[in-house]
Structures are given as C-alpha cells and as structure tokens.
C-alpha cells in the first residue's frame, strides 16, 4: 500500500504541476512559496516575517529571500515592528492586493476545473481525504523526534 500511495502522490504532484519551480499549479508565473506567502498576507493583512516563516514552514533566511522577491515585484511592503525594533511587519501593497486576488481567482478556477472531473458522488470523499492527509502531514514526525511541523491548522497544504 505504501508504494501505491507514493506512486499516486507523485503522479498527482506531477499532473497538478506542483513540481514546477517558477509557476503555480494554477498557471501563475511565480514560485508556489511566493503564492502561499501572498495568500497568507491577503488573508491576514499584516504579518510578522517570523510568523510568515512559521506558517510556510520555511527557514527565516528562505523567507527573507522570498519577501525580497515580493518587495521587488512591488507586491509587499516591509515595516519595522512598532513594539520590537528587530521585528519586521509585512503587508501587501495595492498592486499586491490586486495580484493576490488574481492568484486566488486562478486557484479557485483551477480547483473547480479539477473537481469537475471527479465524479460528483466522490467529490466530498476527495475533499475529506485531502483534509485527512493535511492533518497527517501536520502531526508530530517520528523521524524528527516528535517535533511538531506546524501549528495544527493543516494550512500547510492549502
């Protein structure tokens, strides 16, 4: 069963386009990690850079480079955190809000098209299976000595 599950997951990643480094599965011309960052900022408005790193499950240095790219695109603005001189607050610019909305629409359209190809009576089961996999991926990892990989929200696979 493990090999079968691995093959199915690898096939899904490839067919859905998750393996493409500079394009989201919904066809947006940016890395998936940047698209996830944009979605988090669009949802919450302002985030500390360390919080974004935690949510994306990336190292601080990786998020710093990612944010630098988004700032360079004109989509994100950095601010010093008022309560902590060392902290960095991030927020979308007006252009970033527009780009994030475009990305969200592309995600919705891609997912709707994908689910439309799943038999109607199996769609709820597919969504339930994705939720179960997301929670399982968020559970403590035995390989990592039981350390939690996330905050329990299951948002790592959105």
JSON list of C-alpha atoms in Angstrom, two decimals:
[
{"chain": "A", "resi": 1, "resn": "UNK", "atom": "CA", "xyz": [0.00, 0.00, 0.00]},
{"chain": "A", "resi": 2, "resn": "UNK", "atom": "CA", "xyz": [2.85, 2.39, 0.77]},
{"chain": "A", "resi": 3, "resn": "UNK", "atom": "CA", "xyz": [4.33, 2.11, -2.73]},
{"chain": "A", "resi": 4, "resn": "UNK", "atom": "CA", "xyz": [0.88, 2.53, -4.25]},
{"chain": "A", "resi": 5, "resn": "UNK", "atom": "CA", "xyz": [0.28, 5.66, -2.16]},
{"chain": "A", "resi": 6, "resn": "UNK", "atom": "CA", "xyz": [3.70, 7.03, -3.06]},
{"chain": "A", "resi": 7, "resn": "UNK", "atom": "CA", "xyz": [3.09, 6.47, -6.75]},
{"chain": "A", "resi": 8, "resn": "UNK", "atom": "CA", "xyz": [-0.33, 8.14, -6.53]},
{"chain": "A", "resi": 9, "resn": "UNK", "atom": "CA", "xyz": [1.09, 11.13, -4.68]},
{"chain": "A", "resi": 10, "resn": "UNK", "atom": "CA", "xyz": [3.97, 11.54, -7.12]},
{"chain": "A", "resi": 11, "resn": "UNK", "atom": "CA", "xyz": [1.58, 11.29, -10.06]},
{"chain": "A", "resi": 12, "resn": "UNK", "atom": "CA", "xyz": [-0.69, 13.93, -8.50]},
{"chain": "A", "resi": 13, "resn": "UNK", "atom": "CA", "xyz": [2.22, 16.31, -7.82]},
{"chain": "A", "resi": 14, "resn": "UNK", "atom": "CA", "xyz": [3.41, 15.96, -11.41]},
{"chain": "A", "resi": 15, "resn": "UNK", "atom": "CA", "xyz": [-0.05, 16.15, -13.04]},
{"chain": "A", "resi": 16, "resn": "UNK", "atom": "CA", "xyz": [-1.16, 19.07, -10.87]},
{"chain": "A", "resi": 17, "resn": "UNK", "atom": "CA", "xyz": [2.05, 20.96, -11.61]},
{"chain": "A", "resi": 18, "resn": "UNK", "atom": "CA", "xyz": [3.46, 21.23, -8.09]},
{"chain": "A", "resi": 19, "resn": "UNK", "atom": "CA", "xyz": [6.92, 20.29, -9.31]},
{"chain": "A", "resi": 20, "resn": "UNK", "atom": "CA", "xyz": [7.34, 23.38, -11.49]},
{"chain": "A", "resi": 21, "resn": "UNK", "atom": "CA", "xyz": [9.72, 25.77, -9.73]},
{"chain": "A", "resi": 22, "resn": "UNK", "atom": "CA", "xyz": [8.57, 29.05, -11.28]},
{"chain": "A", "resi": 23, "resn": "UNK", "atom": "CA", "xyz": [4.86, 28.53, -11.89]},
{"chain": "A", "resi": 24, "resn": "UNK", "atom": "CA", "xyz": [1.96, 27.75, -9.59]},
{"chain": "A", "resi": 25, "resn": "UNK", "atom": "CA", "xyz": [-0.31, 24.80, -10.44]},
{"chain": "A", "resi": 26, "resn": "UNK", "atom": "CA", "xyz": [-2.97, 27.34, -11.45]},
{"chain": "A", "resi": 27, "resn": "UNK", "atom": "CA", "xyz": [-0.64, 28.85, -14.04]},
{"chain": "A", "resi": 28, "resn": "UNK", "atom": "CA", "xyz": [0.55, 31.96, -12.22]},
{"chain": "A", "resi": 29, "resn": "UNK", "atom": "CA", "xyz": [4.14, 32.92, -13.11]},
{"chain": "A", "resi": 30, "resn": "UNK", "atom": "CA", "xyz": [5.68, 32.78, -9.64]},
{"chain": "A", "resi": 31, "resn": "UNK", "atom": "CA", "xyz": [7.04, 30.11, -7.29]},
{"chain": "A", "resi": 32, "resn": "UNK", "atom": "CA", "xyz": [4.49, 28.28, -5.17]},
{"chain": "A", "resi": 33, "resn": "UNK", "atom": "CA", "xyz": [6.13, 29.53, -1.96]},
{"chain": "A", "resi": 34, "resn": "UNK", "atom": "CA", "xyz": [5.59, 33.14, -3.07]},
{"chain": "A", "resi": 35, "resn": "UNK", "atom": "CA", "xyz": [1.97, 32.38, -3.93]},
{"chain": "A", "resi": 36, "resn": "UNK", "atom": "CA", "xyz": [1.45, 30.87, -0.46]},
{"chain": "A", "resi": 37, "resn": "UNK", "atom": "CA", "xyz": [3.04, 33.96, 1.12]},
{"chain": "A", "resi": 38, "resn": "UNK", "atom": "CA", "xyz": [0.73, 36.22, -0.87]},
{"chain": "A", "resi": 39, "resn": "UNK", "atom": "CA", "xyz": [-2.30, 34.19, 0.22]},
{"chain": "A", "resi": 40, "resn": "UNK", "atom": "CA", "xyz": [-1.30, 34.42, 3.89]},
{"chain": "A", "resi": 41, "resn": "UNK", "atom": "CA", "xyz": [-0.80, 38.17, 3.66]},
{"chain": "A", "resi": 42, "resn": "UNK", "atom": "CA", "xyz": [-4.07, 38.64, 1.76]},
{"chain": "A", "resi": 43, "resn": "UNK", "atom": "CA", "xyz": [-5.94, 36.73, 4.43]},
{"chain": "A", "resi": 44, "resn": "UNK", "atom": "CA", "xyz": [-4.41, 38.42, 7.47]},
{"chain": "A", "resi": 45, "resn": "UNK", "atom": "CA", "xyz": [-3.42, 41.86, 6.19]},
{"chain": "A", "resi": 46, "resn": "UNK", "atom": "CA", "xyz": [-0.20, 42.29, 8.14]},
{"chain": "A", "resi": 47, "resn": "UNK", "atom": "CA", "xyz": [2.12, 39.58, 9.39]},
{"chain": "A", "resi": 48, "resn": "UNK", "atom": "CA", "xyz": [5.45, 39.50, 11.14]},
{"chain": "A", "resi": 49, "resn": "UNK", "atom": "CA", "xyz": [8.07, 37.96, 8.91]},
{"chain": "A", "resi": 50, "resn": "UNK", "atom": "CA", "xyz": [8.82, 35.28, 11.55]},
{"chain": "A", "resi": 51, "resn": "UNK", "atom": "CA", "xyz": [5.11, 34.35, 11.59]},
{"chain": "A", "resi": 52, "resn": "UNK", "atom": "CA", "xyz": [5.11, 34.02, 7.82]},
{"chain": "A", "resi": 53, "resn": "UNK", "atom": "CA", "xyz": [8.16, 31.74, 8.08]},
{"chain": "A", "resi": 54, "resn": "UNK", "atom": "CA", "xyz": [6.34, 29.60, 10.66]},
{"chain": "A", "resi": 55, "resn": "UNK", "atom": "CA", "xyz": [3.21, 29.32, 8.53]},
{"chain": "A", "resi": 56, "resn": "UNK", "atom": "CA", "xyz": [5.14, 28.48, 5.38]},
{"chain": "A", "resi": 57, "resn": "UNK", "atom": "CA", "xyz": [7.41, 26.09, 7.29]},
{"chain": "A", "resi": 58, "resn": "UNK", "atom": "CA", "xyz": [10.48, 27.72, 5.80]},
{"chain": "A", "resi": 59, "resn": "UNK", "atom": "CA", "xyz": [13.74, 28.88, 7.35]},
{"chain": "A", "resi": 60, "resn": "UNK", "atom": "CA", "xyz": [13.99, 32.58, 8.19]},
{"chain": "A", "resi": 61, "resn": "UNK", "atom": "CA", "xyz": [16.66, 33.09, 5.52]},
{"chain": "A", "resi": 62, "resn": "UNK", "atom": "CA", "xyz": [14.44, 31.49, 2.86]},
{"chain": "A", "resi": 63, "resn": "UNK", "atom": "CA", "xyz": [11.53, 33.72, 3.81]},
{"chain": "A", "resi": 64, "resn": "UNK", "atom": "CA", "xyz": [13.80, 36.76, 3.79]},
{"chain": "A", "resi": 65, "resn": "UNK", "atom": "CA", "xyz": [14.77, 36.00, 0.17]},
{"chain": "A", "resi": 66, "resn": "UNK", "atom": "CA", "xyz": [11.16, 35.24, -0.74]},
{"chain": "A", "resi": 67, "resn": "UNK", "atom": "CA", "xyz": [10.00, 38.56, 0.76]},
{"chain": "A", "resi": 68, "resn": "UNK", "atom": "CA", "xyz": [12.81, 40.40, -1.04]},
{"chain": "A", "resi": 69, "resn": "UNK", "atom": "CA", "xyz": [11.47, 38.96, -4.31]},
{"chain": "A", "resi": 70, "resn": "UNK", "atom": "CA", "xyz": [7.91, 40.06, -3.47]},
{"chain": "A", "resi": 71, "resn": "UNK", "atom": "CA", "xyz": [9.13, 43.54, -2.50]},
{"chain": "A", "resi": 72, "resn": "UNK", "atom": "CA", "xyz": [11.00, 43.67, -5.82]},
{"chain": "A", "resi": 73, "resn": "UNK", "atom": "CA", "xyz": [7.77, 42.84, -7.66]},
{"chain": "A", "resi": 74, "resn": "UNK", "atom": "CA", "xyz": [6.13, 45.75, -5.86]},
{"chain": "A", "resi": 75, "resn": "UNK", "atom": "CA", "xyz": [3.65, 43.44, -4.11]},
{"chain": "A", "resi": 76, "resn": "UNK", "atom": "CA", "xyz": [4.87, 43.58, -0.50]},
{"chain": "A", "resi": 77, "resn": "UNK", "atom": "CA", "xyz": [5.98, 46.37, 1.81]},
{"chain": "A", "resi": 78, "resn": "UNK", "atom": "CA", "xyz": [8.23, 45.85, 4.84]},
{"chain": "A", "resi": 79, "resn": "UNK", "atom": "CA", "xyz": [7.82, 47.88, 8.05]},
{"chain": "A", "resi": 80, "resn": "UNK", "atom": "CA", "xyz": [9.72, 47.84, 11.30]},
{"chain": "A", "resi": 81, "resn": "UNK", "atom": "CA", "xyz": [7.51, 46.37, 14.01]},
{"chain": "A", "resi": 82, "resn": "UNK", "atom": "CA", "xyz": [6.50, 49.19, 16.34]},
{"chain": "A", "resi": 83, "resn": "UNK", "atom": "CA", "xyz": [6.69, 47.10, 19.52]},
{"chain": "A", "resi": 84, "resn": "UNK", "atom": "CA", "xyz": [10.00, 45.45, 18.63]},
{"chain": "A", "resi": 85, "resn": "UNK", "atom": "CA", "xyz": [12.79, 47.25, 16.81]},
{"chain": "A", "resi": 86, "resn": "UNK", "atom": "CA", "xyz": [14.11, 43.94, 15.48]},
{"chain": "A", "resi": 87, "resn": "UNK", "atom": "CA", "xyz": [10.80, 42.65, 14.14]},
{"chain": "A", "resi": 88, "resn": "UNK", "atom": "CA", "xyz": [9.63, 43.11, 10.57]},
{"chain": "A", "resi": 89, "resn": "UNK", "atom": "CA", "xyz": [5.99, 43.55, 9.60]},
{"chain": "A", "resi": 90, "resn": "UNK", "atom": "CA", "xyz": [4.86, 42.67, 6.10]},
{"chain": "A", "resi": 91, "resn": "UNK", "atom": "CA", "xyz": [1.80, 43.83, 4.20]},
{"chain": "A", "resi": 92, "resn": "UNK", "atom": "CA", "xyz": [0.59, 43.79, 0.63]},
{"chain": "A", "resi": 93, "resn": "UNK", "atom": "CA", "xyz": [0.81, 46.94, -1.46]},
{"chain": "A", "resi": 94, "resn": "UNK", "atom": "CA", "xyz": [-2.17, 47.94, -3.60]},
{"chain": "A", "resi": 95, "resn": "UNK", "atom": "CA", "xyz": [-0.52, 46.11, -6.51]},
{"chain": "A", "resi": 96, "resn": "UNK", "atom": "CA", "xyz": [-0.01, 43.13, -4.19]},
{"chain": "A", "resi": 97, "resn": "UNK", "atom": "CA", "xyz": [-3.69, 43.09, -3.23]},
{"chain": "A", "resi": 98, "resn": "UNK", "atom": "CA", "xyz": [-4.57, 43.00, -6.93]},
{"chain": "A", "resi": 99, "resn": "UNK", "atom": "CA", "xyz": [-2.02, 40.26, -7.64]},
{"chain": "A", "resi": 100, "resn": "UNK", "atom": "CA", "xyz": [-3.19, 38.20, -4.65]},
{"chain": "A", "resi": 101, "resn": "UNK", "atom": "CA", "xyz": [-6.81, 38.48, -5.80]},
{"chain": "A", "resi": 102, "resn": "UNK", "atom": "CA", "xyz": [-5.80, 37.34, -9.29]},
{"chain": "A", "resi": 103, "resn": "UNK", "atom": "CA", "xyz": [-3.90, 34.39, -7.79]},
{"chain": "A", "resi": 104, "resn": "UNK", "atom": "CA", "xyz": [-6.86, 33.44, -5.58]},
{"chain": "A", "resi": 105, "resn": "UNK", "atom": "CA", "xyz": [-9.20, 33.53, -8.56]},
{"chain": "A", "resi": 106, "resn": "UNK", "atom": "CA", "xyz": [-6.82, 31.34, -10.57]},
{"chain": "A", "resi": 107, "resn": "UNK", "atom": "CA", "xyz": [-6.63, 28.87, -7.64]},
{"chain": "A", "resi": 108, "resn": "UNK", "atom": "CA", "xyz": [-10.43, 28.72, -7.36]},
{"chain": "A", "resi": 109, "resn": "UNK", "atom": "CA", "xyz": [-10.81, 28.22, -11.12]},
{"chain": "A", "resi": 110, "resn": "UNK", "atom": "CA", "xyz": [-8.13, 25.50, -11.25]},
{"chain": "A", "resi": 111, "resn": "UNK", "atom": "CA", "xyz": [-9.61, 23.62, -8.29]},
{"chain": "A", "resi": 112, "resn": "UNK", "atom": "CA", "xyz": [-13.15, 23.92, -9.68]},
{"chain": "A", "resi": 113, "resn": "UNK", "atom": "CA", "xyz": [-11.96, 22.53, -13.03]},
{"chain": "A", "resi": 114, "resn": "UNK", "atom": "CA", "xyz": [-10.13, 19.70, -11.28]},
{"chain": "A", "resi": 115, "resn": "UNK", "atom": "CA", "xyz": [-13.09, 18.77, -9.07]},
{"chain": "A", "resi": 116, "resn": "UNK", "atom": "CA", "xyz": [-15.43, 18.96, -12.06]},
{"chain": "A", "resi": 117, "resn": "UNK", "atom": "CA", "xyz": [-13.53, 15.96, -13.47]},
{"chain": "A", "resi": 118, "resn": "UNK", "atom": "CA", "xyz": [-14.16, 13.96, -10.28]},
{"chain": "A", "resi": 119, "resn": "UNK", "atom": "CA", "xyz": [-17.45, 12.05, -10.25]},
{"chain": "A", "resi": 120, "resn": "UNK", "atom": "CA", "xyz": [-19.99, 14.13, -8.31]},
{"chain": "A", "resi": 121, "resn": "UNK", "atom": "CA", "xyz": [-20.68, 11.40, -5.76]},
{"chain": "A", "resi": 122, "resn": "UNK", "atom": "CA", "xyz": [-16.93, 11.17, -4.94]},
{"chain": "A", "resi": 123, "resn": "UNK", "atom": "CA", "xyz": [-16.10, 14.87, -4.51]},
{"chain": "A", "resi": 124, "resn": "UNK", "atom": "CA", "xyz": [-16.85, 15.01, -0.79]},
{"chain": "A", "resi": 125, "resn": "UNK", "atom": "CA", "xyz": [-14.69, 11.94, -0.25]},
{"chain": "A", "resi": 126, "resn": "UNK", "atom": "CA", "xyz": [-11.81, 13.55, -2.17]},
{"chain": "A", "resi": 127, "resn": "UNK", "atom": "CA", "xyz": [-12.02, 16.71, -0.05]},
{"chain": "A", "resi": 128, "resn": "UNK", "atom": "CA", "xyz": [-12.24, 14.62, 3.14]},
{"chain": "A", "resi": 129, "resn": "UNK", "atom": "CA", "xyz": [-9.19, 12.60, 2.08]},
{"chain": "A", "resi": 130, "resn": "UNK", "atom": "CA", "xyz": [-7.24, 15.81, 1.45]},
{"chain": "A", "resi": 131, "resn": "UNK", "atom": "CA", "xyz": [-8.17, 17.07, 4.93]},
{"chain": "A", "resi": 132, "resn": "UNK", "atom": "CA", "xyz": [-7.02, 13.78, 6.47]},
{"chain": "A", "resi": 133, "resn": "UNK", "atom": "CA", "xyz": [-3.72, 13.93, 4.57]},
{"chain": "A", "resi": 134, "resn": "UNK", "atom": "CA", "xyz": [-3.20, 17.57, 5.62]},
{"chain": "A", "resi": 135, "resn": "UNK", "atom": "CA", "xyz": [-3.73, 16.68, 9.28]},
{"chain": "A", "resi": 136, "resn": "UNK", "atom": "CA", "xyz": [-1.47, 13.63, 8.99]},
{"chain": "A", "resi": 137, "resn": "UNK", "atom": "CA", "xyz": [1.26, 15.79, 7.44]},
{"chain": "A", "resi": 138, "resn": "UNK", "atom": "CA", "xyz": [0.89, 18.24, 10.35]},
{"chain": "A", "resi": 139, "resn": "UNK", "atom": "CA", "xyz": [1.20, 15.54, 13.03]},
{"chain": "A", "resi": 140, "resn": "UNK", "atom": "CA", "xyz": [4.42, 15.07, 15.01]},
{"chain": "A", "resi": 141, "resn": "UNK", "atom": "CA", "xyz": [7.02, 13.31, 12.92]},
{"chain": "A", "resi": 142, "resn": "UNK", "atom": "CA", "xyz": [8.76, 10.29, 14.38]},
{"chain": "A", "resi": 143, "resn": "UNK", "atom": "CA", "xyz": [11.77, 11.00, 12.15]},
{"chain": "A", "resi": 144, "resn": "UNK", "atom": "CA", "xyz": [12.04, 14.49, 13.64]},
{"chain": "A", "resi": 145, "resn": "UNK", "atom": "CA", "xyz": [11.92, 13.18, 17.19]},
{"chain": "A", "resi": 146, "resn": "UNK", "atom": "CA", "xyz": [8.24, 14.03, 17.59]},
{"chain": "A", "resi": 147, "resn": "UNK", "atom": "CA", "xyz": [8.69, 17.74, 16.95]},
{"chain": "A", "resi": 148, "resn": "UNK", "atom": "CA", "xyz": [5.62, 19.46, 15.55]},
{"chain": "A", "resi": 149, "resn": "UNK", "atom": "CA", "xyz": [5.93, 20.64, 11.98]},
{"chain": "A", "resi": 150, "resn": "UNK", "atom": "CA", "xyz": [3.25, 23.28, 12.18]},
{"chain": "A", "resi": 151, "resn": "UNK", "atom": "CA", "xyz": [0.57, 24.88, 14.27]},
{"chain": "A", "resi": 152, "resn": "UNK", "atom": "CA", "xyz": [-2.03, 22.15, 13.85]},
{"chain": "A", "resi": 153, "resn": "UNK", "atom": "CA", "xyz": [-4.09, 24.21, 11.44]},
{"chain": "A", "resi": 154, "resn": "UNK", "atom": "CA", "xyz": [-3.37, 21.96, 8.48]},
{"chain": "A", "resi": 155, "resn": "UNK", "atom": "CA", "xyz": [-2.79, 25.09, 6.43]},
{"chain": "A", "resi": 156, "resn": "UNK", "atom": "CA", "xyz": [0.50, 23.81, 5.08]},
{"chain": "A", "resi": 157, "resn": "UNK", "atom": "CA", "xyz": [-1.23, 22.11, 2.16]},
{"chain": "A", "resi": 158, "resn": "UNK", "atom": "CA", "xyz": [-3.64, 24.80, 1.12]}
]
